[in-house]
Every structure is written in structure tokens, then in C-alpha cells.
mmCIF file of C-alpha atoms and ligand atoms in Angstrom:
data_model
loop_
_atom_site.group_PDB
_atom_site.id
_atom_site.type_symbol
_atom_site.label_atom_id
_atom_site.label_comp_id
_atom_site.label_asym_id
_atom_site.label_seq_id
_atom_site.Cartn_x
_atom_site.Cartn_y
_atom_site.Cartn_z
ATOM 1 C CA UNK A 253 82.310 23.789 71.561
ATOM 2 C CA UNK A 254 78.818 23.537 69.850
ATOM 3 C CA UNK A 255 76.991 22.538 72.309
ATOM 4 C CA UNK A 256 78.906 24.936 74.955
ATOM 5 C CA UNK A 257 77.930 27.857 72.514
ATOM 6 C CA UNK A 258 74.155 26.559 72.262
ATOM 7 C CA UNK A 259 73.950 26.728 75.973
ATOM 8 C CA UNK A 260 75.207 30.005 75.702
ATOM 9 C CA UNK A 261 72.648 31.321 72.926
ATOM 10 C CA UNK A 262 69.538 29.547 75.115
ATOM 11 C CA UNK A 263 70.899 30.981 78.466
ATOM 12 C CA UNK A 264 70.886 34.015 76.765
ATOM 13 C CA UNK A 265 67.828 34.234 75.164
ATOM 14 C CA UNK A 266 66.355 33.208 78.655
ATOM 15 C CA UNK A 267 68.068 36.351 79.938
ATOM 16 C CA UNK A 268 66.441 38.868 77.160
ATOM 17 C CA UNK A 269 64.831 41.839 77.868
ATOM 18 C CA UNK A 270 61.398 41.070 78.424
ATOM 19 C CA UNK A 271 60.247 44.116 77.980
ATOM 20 C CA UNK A 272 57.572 43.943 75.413
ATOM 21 C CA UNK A 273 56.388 47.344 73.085
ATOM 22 C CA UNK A 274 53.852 48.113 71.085
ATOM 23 C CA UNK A 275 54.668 48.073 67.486
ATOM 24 C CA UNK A 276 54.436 51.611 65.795
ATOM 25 C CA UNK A 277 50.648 52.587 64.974
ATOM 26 C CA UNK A 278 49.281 50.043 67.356
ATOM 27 C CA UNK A 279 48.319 51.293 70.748
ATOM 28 C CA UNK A 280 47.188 48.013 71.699
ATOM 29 C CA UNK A 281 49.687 46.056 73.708
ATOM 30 C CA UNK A 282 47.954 43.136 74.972
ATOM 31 C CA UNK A 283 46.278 40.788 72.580
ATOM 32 C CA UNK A 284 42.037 40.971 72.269
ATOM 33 C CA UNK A 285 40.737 37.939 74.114
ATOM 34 C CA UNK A 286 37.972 36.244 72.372
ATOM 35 C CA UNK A 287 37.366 33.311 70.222
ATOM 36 C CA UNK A 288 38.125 35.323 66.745
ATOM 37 C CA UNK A 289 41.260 37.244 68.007
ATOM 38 C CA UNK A 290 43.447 37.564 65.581
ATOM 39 C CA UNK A 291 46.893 35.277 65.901
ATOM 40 C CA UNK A 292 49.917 36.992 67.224
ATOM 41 C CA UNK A 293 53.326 37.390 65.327
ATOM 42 C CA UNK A 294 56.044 37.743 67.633
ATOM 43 C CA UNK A 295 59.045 39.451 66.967
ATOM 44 C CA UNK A 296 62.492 39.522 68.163
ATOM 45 C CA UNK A 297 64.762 42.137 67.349
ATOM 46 C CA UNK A 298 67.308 44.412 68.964
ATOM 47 C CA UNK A 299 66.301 47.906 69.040
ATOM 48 C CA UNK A 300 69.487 49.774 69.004
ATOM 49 C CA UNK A 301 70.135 49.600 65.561
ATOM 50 C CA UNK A 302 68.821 52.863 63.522
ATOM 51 C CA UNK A 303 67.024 53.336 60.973
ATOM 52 C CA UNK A 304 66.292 49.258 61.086
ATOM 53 C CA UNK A 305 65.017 49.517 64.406
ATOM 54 C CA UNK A 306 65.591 52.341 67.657
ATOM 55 C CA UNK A 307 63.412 53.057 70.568
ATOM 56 C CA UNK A 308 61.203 56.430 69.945
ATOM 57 C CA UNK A 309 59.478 57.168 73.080
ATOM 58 C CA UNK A 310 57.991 54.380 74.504
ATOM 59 C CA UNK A 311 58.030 52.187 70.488
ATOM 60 C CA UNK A 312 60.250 50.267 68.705
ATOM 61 C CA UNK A 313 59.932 51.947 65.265
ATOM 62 C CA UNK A 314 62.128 51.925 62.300
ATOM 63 C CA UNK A 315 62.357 49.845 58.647
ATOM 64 C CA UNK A 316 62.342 46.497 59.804
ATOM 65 C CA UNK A 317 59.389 47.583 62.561
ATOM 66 C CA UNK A 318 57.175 48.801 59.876
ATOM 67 C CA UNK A 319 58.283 45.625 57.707
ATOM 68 C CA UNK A 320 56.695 43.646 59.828
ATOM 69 C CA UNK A 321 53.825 45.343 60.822
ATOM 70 C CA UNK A 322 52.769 45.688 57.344
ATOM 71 C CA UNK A 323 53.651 41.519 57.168
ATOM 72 C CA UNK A 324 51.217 40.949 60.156
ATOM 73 C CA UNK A 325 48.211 42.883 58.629
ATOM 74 C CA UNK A 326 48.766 40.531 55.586
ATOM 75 C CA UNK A 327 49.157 37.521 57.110
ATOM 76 C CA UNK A 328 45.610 38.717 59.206
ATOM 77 C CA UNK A 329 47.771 38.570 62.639
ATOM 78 C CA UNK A 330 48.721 41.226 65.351
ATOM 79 C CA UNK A 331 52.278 41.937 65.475
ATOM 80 C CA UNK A 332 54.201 42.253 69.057
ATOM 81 C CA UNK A 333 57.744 42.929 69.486
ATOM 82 C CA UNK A 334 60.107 42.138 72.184
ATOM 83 C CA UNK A 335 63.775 43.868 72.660
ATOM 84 C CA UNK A 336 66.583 41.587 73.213
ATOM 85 C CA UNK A 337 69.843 41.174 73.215
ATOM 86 C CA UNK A 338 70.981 40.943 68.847
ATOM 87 C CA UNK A 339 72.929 37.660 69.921
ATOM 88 C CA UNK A 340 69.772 35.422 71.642
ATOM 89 C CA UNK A 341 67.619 36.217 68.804
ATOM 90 C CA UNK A 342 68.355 33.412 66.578
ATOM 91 C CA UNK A 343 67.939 31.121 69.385
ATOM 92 C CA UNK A 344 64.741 32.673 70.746
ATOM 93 C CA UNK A 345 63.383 31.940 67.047
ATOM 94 C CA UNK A 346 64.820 28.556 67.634
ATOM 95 C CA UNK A 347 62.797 27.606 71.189
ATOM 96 C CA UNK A 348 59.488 29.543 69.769
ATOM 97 C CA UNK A 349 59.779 31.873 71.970
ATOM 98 C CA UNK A 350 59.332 34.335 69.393
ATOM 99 C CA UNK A 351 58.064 33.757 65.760
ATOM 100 C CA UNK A 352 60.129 35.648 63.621
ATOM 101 C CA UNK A 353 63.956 37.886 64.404
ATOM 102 C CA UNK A 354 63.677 40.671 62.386
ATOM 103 C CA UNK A 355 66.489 42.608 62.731
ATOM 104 C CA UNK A 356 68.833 43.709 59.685
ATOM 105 C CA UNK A 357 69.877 40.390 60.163
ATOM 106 C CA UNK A 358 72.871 38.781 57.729
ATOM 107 C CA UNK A 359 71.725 35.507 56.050
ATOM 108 C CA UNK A 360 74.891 33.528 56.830
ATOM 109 C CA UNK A 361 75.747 29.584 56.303
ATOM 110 C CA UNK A 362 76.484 29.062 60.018
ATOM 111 C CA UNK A 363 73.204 31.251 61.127
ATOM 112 C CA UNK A 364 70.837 28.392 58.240
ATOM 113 C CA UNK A 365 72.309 25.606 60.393
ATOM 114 C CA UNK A 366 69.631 26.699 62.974
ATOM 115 C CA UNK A 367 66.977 29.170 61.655
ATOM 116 C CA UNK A 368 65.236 29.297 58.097
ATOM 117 C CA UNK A 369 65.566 32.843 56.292
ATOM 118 C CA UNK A 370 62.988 34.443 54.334
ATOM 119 C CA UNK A 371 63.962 35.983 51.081
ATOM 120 C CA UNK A 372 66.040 39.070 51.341
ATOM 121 C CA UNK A 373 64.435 42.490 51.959
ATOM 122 C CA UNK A 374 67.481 44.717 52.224
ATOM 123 C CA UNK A 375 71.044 44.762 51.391
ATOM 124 C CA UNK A 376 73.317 45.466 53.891
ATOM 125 C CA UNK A 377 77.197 46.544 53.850
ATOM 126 C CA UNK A 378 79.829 46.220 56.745
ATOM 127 C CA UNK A 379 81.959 49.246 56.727
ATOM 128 C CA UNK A 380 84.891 50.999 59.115
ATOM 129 C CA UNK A 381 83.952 53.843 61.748
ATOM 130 C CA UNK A 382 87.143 55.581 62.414
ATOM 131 C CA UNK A 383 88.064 59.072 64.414
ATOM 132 C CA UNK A 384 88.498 61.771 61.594
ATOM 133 C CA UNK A 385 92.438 62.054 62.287
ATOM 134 C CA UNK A 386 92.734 58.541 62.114
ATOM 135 C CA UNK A 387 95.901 56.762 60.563
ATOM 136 C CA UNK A 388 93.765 53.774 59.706
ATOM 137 C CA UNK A 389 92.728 54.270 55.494
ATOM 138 C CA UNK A 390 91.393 51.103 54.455
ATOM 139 C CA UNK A 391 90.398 47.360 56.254
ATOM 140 C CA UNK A 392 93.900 46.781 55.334
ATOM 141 C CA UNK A 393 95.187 48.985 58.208
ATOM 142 C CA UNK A 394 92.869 47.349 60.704
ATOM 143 C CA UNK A 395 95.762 45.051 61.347
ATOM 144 C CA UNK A 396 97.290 45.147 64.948
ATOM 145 C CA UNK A 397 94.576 47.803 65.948
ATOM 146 C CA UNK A 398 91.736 46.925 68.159
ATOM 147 C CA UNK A 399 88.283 46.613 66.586
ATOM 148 C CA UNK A 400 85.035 46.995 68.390
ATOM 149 C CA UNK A 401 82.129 45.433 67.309
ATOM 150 C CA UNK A 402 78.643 44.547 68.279
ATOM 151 C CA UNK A 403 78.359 41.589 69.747
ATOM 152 C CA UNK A 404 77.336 38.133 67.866
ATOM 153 C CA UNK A 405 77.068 40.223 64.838
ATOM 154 C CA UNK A 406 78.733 39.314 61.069
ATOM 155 C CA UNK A 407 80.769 42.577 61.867
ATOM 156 C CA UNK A 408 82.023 40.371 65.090
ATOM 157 C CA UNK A 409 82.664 37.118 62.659
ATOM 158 C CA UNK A 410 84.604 38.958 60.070
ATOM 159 C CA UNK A 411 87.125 41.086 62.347
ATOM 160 C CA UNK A 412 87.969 38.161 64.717
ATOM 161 C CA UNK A 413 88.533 35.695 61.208
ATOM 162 C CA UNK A 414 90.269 38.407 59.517
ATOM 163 C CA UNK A 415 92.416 40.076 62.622
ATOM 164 C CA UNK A 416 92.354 37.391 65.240
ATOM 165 C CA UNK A 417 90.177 37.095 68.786
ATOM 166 C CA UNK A 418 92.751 39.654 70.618
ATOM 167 C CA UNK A 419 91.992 41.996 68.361
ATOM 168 C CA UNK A 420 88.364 42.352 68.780
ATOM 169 C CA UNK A 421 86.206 44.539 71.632
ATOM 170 C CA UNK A 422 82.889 43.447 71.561
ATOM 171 C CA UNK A 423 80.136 45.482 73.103
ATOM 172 C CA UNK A 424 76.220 45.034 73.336
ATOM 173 C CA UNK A 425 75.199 47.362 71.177
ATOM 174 C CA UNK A 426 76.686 49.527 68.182
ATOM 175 C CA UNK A 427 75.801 52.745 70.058
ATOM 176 C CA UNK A 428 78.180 51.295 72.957
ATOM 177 C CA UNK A 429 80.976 50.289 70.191
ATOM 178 C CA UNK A 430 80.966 53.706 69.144
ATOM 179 C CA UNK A 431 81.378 55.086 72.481
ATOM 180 C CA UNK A 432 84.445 53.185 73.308
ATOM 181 C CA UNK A 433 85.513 54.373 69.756
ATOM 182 C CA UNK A 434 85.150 58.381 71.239
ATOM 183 C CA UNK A 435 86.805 57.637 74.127
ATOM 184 C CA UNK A 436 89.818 55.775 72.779
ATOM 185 C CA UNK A 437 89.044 52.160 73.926
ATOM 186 C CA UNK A 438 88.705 50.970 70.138
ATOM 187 C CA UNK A 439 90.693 52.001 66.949
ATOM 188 C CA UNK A 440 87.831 51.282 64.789
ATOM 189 C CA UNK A 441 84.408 49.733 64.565
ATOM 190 C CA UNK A 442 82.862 47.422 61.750
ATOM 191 C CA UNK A 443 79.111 48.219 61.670
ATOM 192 C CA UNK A 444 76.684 47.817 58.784
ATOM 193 C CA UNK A 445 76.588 51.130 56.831
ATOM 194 C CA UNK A 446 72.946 52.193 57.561
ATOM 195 C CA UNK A 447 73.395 52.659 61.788
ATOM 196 C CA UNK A 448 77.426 53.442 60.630
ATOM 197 C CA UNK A 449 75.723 56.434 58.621
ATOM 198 C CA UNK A 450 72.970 57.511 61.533
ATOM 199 C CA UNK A 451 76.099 57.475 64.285
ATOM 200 C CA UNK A 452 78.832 59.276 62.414
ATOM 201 C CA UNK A 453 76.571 62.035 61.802
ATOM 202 C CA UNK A 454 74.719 62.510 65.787
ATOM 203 C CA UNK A 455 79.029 62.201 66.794
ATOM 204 C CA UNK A 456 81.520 64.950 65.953
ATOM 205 C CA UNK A 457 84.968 63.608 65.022
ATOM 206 C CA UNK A 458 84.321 60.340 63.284
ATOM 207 C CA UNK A 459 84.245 59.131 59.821
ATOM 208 C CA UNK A 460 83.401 56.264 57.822
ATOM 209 C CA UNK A 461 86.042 54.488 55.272
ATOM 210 C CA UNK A 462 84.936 54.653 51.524
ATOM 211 C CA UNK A 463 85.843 50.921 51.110
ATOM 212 C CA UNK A 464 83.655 48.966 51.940
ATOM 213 C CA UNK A 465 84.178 45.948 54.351
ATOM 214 C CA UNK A 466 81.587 42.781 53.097
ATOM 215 C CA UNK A 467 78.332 43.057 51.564
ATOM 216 C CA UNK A 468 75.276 40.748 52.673
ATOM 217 C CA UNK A 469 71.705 40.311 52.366
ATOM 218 C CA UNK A 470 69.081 41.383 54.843
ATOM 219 C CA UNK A 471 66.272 38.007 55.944
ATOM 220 C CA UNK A 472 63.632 37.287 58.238
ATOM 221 C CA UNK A 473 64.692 34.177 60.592
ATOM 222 C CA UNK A 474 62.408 31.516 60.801
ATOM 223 C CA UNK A 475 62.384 28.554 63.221
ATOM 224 C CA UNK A 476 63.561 25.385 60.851
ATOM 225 C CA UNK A 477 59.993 23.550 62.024
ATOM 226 C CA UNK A 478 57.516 26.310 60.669
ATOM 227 C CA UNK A 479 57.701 25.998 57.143
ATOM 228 C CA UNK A 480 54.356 27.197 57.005
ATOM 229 C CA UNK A 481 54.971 30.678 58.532
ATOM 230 C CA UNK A 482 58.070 30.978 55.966
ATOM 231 C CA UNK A 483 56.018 30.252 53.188
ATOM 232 C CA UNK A 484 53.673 33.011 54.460
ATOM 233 C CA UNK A 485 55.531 35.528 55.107
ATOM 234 C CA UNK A 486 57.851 34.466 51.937
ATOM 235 C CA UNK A 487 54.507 35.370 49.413
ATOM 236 C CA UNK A 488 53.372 38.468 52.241
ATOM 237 C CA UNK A 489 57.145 40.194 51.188
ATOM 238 C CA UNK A 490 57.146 39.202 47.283
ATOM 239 C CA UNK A 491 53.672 41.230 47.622
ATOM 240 C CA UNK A 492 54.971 44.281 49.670
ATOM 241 C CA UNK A 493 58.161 44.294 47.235
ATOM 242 C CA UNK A 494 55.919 44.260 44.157
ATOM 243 C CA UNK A 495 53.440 46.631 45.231
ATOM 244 C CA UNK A 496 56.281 49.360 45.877
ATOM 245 C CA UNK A 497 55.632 49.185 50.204
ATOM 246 C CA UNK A 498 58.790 48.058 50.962
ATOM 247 C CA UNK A 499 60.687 50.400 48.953
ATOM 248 C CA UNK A 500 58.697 53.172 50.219
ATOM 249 C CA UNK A 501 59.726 52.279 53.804
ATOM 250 C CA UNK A 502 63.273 52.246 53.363
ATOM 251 C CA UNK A 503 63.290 55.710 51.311
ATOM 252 C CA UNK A 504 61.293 56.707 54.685
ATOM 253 C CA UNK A 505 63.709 56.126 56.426
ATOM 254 C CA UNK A 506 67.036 55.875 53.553
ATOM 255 C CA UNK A 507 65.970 59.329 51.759
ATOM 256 C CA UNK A 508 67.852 58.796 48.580
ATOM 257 C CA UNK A 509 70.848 61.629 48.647
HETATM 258 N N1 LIG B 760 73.765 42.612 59.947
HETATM 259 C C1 LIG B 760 74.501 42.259 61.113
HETATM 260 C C2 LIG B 760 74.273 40.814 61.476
HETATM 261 O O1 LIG B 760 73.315 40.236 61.056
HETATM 262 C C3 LIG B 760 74.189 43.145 62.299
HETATM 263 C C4 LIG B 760 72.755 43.199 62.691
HETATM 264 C C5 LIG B 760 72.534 43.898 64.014
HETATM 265 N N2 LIG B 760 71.147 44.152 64.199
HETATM 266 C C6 LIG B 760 70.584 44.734 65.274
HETATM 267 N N3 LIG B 760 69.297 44.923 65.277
HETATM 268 N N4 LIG B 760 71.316 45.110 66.267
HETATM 269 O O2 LIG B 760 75.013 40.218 62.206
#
């Protein structure tokens, strides 16, 4: 089963998008040639996933987008980012074939069995999307409904633990989950709060549930081998949080209510 599912996560990654943007603020989209051109950080991510990350025009932008270019500048490097599927990002970390997934990813036990996490920059929450005249009041009631999630996502582990593999829809992206939510395919969807928040209010007729669902921590994945990079980008974020940048990108994009 491990190995069947680590087939999966390479084939996968092979199969991502390979459609590369230019990070917000850099026009530049192909790296200066030249014996003093700066390094390269690539980074994986999956852009459907407001405020952390969304496609605006032709850039990825969002808090985990300006994160990391703020990381790059620090650690002297040029930052590229490449859109892919949420569930090959850990293994594209894990073949090199990008340096860093950066994506309001969970730090979970079964995820540190393949990637290294940097310390946490944000604090994320799963909660329940539900249609405003729904019967469904708490997780409780989630039982015997059908769930749809986003694919390879904690939101994904929890509902098929907690209600069982035939109760779970899962869908490529939250924007899709909520769609199938509109249209009746899904009773509910468990989301993290911040994209939960941004799609409840662009769609009339849904609500979120005040209880919330699991809280987790926000990393940067790491490949297990470059201890160095972690380290770097490990001091890079203790320096962003102290200085007050990192807070000021979230309230960008998180204005306090
Ligand atoms: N926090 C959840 C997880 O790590 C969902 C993250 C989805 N991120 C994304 N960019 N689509 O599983």
C-alpha cells in the first residue's frame, strides 16, 4: 500500500502543471544567465487556495506567495513558482524537483515521514461549508452525509477517518468542492477557514459552522536531504516574524475584523 501510494504521489507530481509564473513583483520569468546569477528557489504550491495563494492575471499572488518572495530576497536567491496539483507537492519536494511546497500546508506526522517542515508561519483551522438551510449544525451531523473535500488535503484525512471512505467526494481543488456543494453533489465541505471565509462570501446561499473542525499549524516542506536550505529559510522566517513582515502580510491579506 506504501509503495502503491508513492507511485501514485511521483506519477503525479510527473503529471503537474508545468506551467511556471512569475512570482508577484518580479517581471522576470527566466533566470539571468551569467556566472553571478543569483540561485533559484523553486516553489511548489497549488494556486487555488485564496488568500494563501490564487491566480491574479497572469501571477500567483497571495500570503504564502509574498512569504516566499520576501524568503528568497533574504536568502540572496530568485524565487520561481510552479502550479501543481496540492497532492504531488510533497513528493515534488521529495525528487527536487522543486525546493520548497509552500502552500498553507498542515505539518502532519505522516506528511514528516517524507518532507522536513520549517517552523510554523500560520495557523490554520478546518471548518464545515454548508448551504444556509442546511440541517447539518455541527461536525457531529456530518454523519451519513457526503463530504467533499480537496483532494490529498488534512480536510480529506480527517472526514474519511472520522466518517468512513464512502462518505467522502474528493475534488481537485476547494473552488471545485464548493461547486458540487451549490449544486447538490456534496452535503458539506471541510476546508481550512481562510479559503472557507473567501468562498462563502463570492457564493450566495452558503455558510460556515461556528465549531470548528481541527486546528493545525501552517510549514514550509523541505526535502529530508537539504538540511541546509531548512536551516536557511528556518533563521530567514524567525527574521521576517520578528521584524513584523510576516504579520503585515497576512493582515494584507486577513484584515483584522
Ligand atoms: N491545510 C491543508 C493541508 O495541508 C490544505 C492545504 C491546501 N492548500 C492549497 N494550496 N491548496 O492539507
Amino acid at each position: 500500500m506504501k509503495t502503491f501510494k508513492k507511485v501514485m504521489a511521483i506519477l503525479m507530481a510527473l503529471a503537474l502543471t508545468v506551467l511556471t509564473f512569475a512570482s508577484c513583483g518580479n517581471t522576470e520569468k527566466a533566470p539571468v544567465e551569467g556566472a553571478d546569477a543569483p540561485a533559484v528557489l523553486r516553489m511548489g504550491t497549488n494556486a487555488a487556495f485564496p488568500p494563501y495563494e490564487y491566480v491574479e492575471g497572469e501571477k500567483i499572488v497571495g500570503i504564502d506567495a509574498e512569504i516566499a518572495e520576501l524568503l528568497a530576497e533574504k536568502l540572496g536567491m530568485t524565487l520561481e513558482i510552479t502550479d501543481m496539483d496540492f497532492g504531488g507537492i510533497i513528493s515534488a519536494v521529495q525528487n527536487g524537483i522543486v525546493d520548497i511546497g509552500l502552500a498553507g500546508m498542515t505539518v502532519t506526522d505522516e506528511r514528516l515521514e517524507s518532507v522536513n517542515f520549517s517552523e510554523s508561519y500560520a495557523t490554520g483551522i478546518q471548518v464545515v461549508i454548508v448551504p444556509e438551510d442546511s440541517d447539518i449544525k455541527t461536525p457531529d451531523d456530518l454523519n451519513g452525509k457526503l463530504i467533499g473535500v480537496q483532494e490529498a488535503t488534512t480536510g480529506d484525512a480527517y472526514a474519511t477517518d472520522d466518517f468512513g471512505e464512502e462518505s467522502v467526494k474528493r475534488y481537485t481543488n476547494g473552488s471545485t468542492a464548493v461547486a458540487a456543494l451549490l449544486n447538490g453533489s456534496v452535503d458539506a465541505v471541510i476546508i481550512d477557514n481562510e479559503p472557507a471565509k473567501v468562498f462563502v462570501e463570492q457564493t450566495a446561499g452558503l455558510k460556515l459552522l461556528d465549531t470548528e473542525y481541527v486546528v493545525e499549524d501552517y510549514a514550509i516542506a523541505v526535502a529530508k536531504d537539504n538540511t541546509e536550505l531548512l536551516d536557511k529559510i528556518n533563521t530567514a522566517l524567525a527574521e521576517l516574524k520578528a521584524d513584523g513582515s510576516i504579520d503585515k502580510i497576512i493582515e494584507k491579506y486577513i484584515p483584522a475584523e
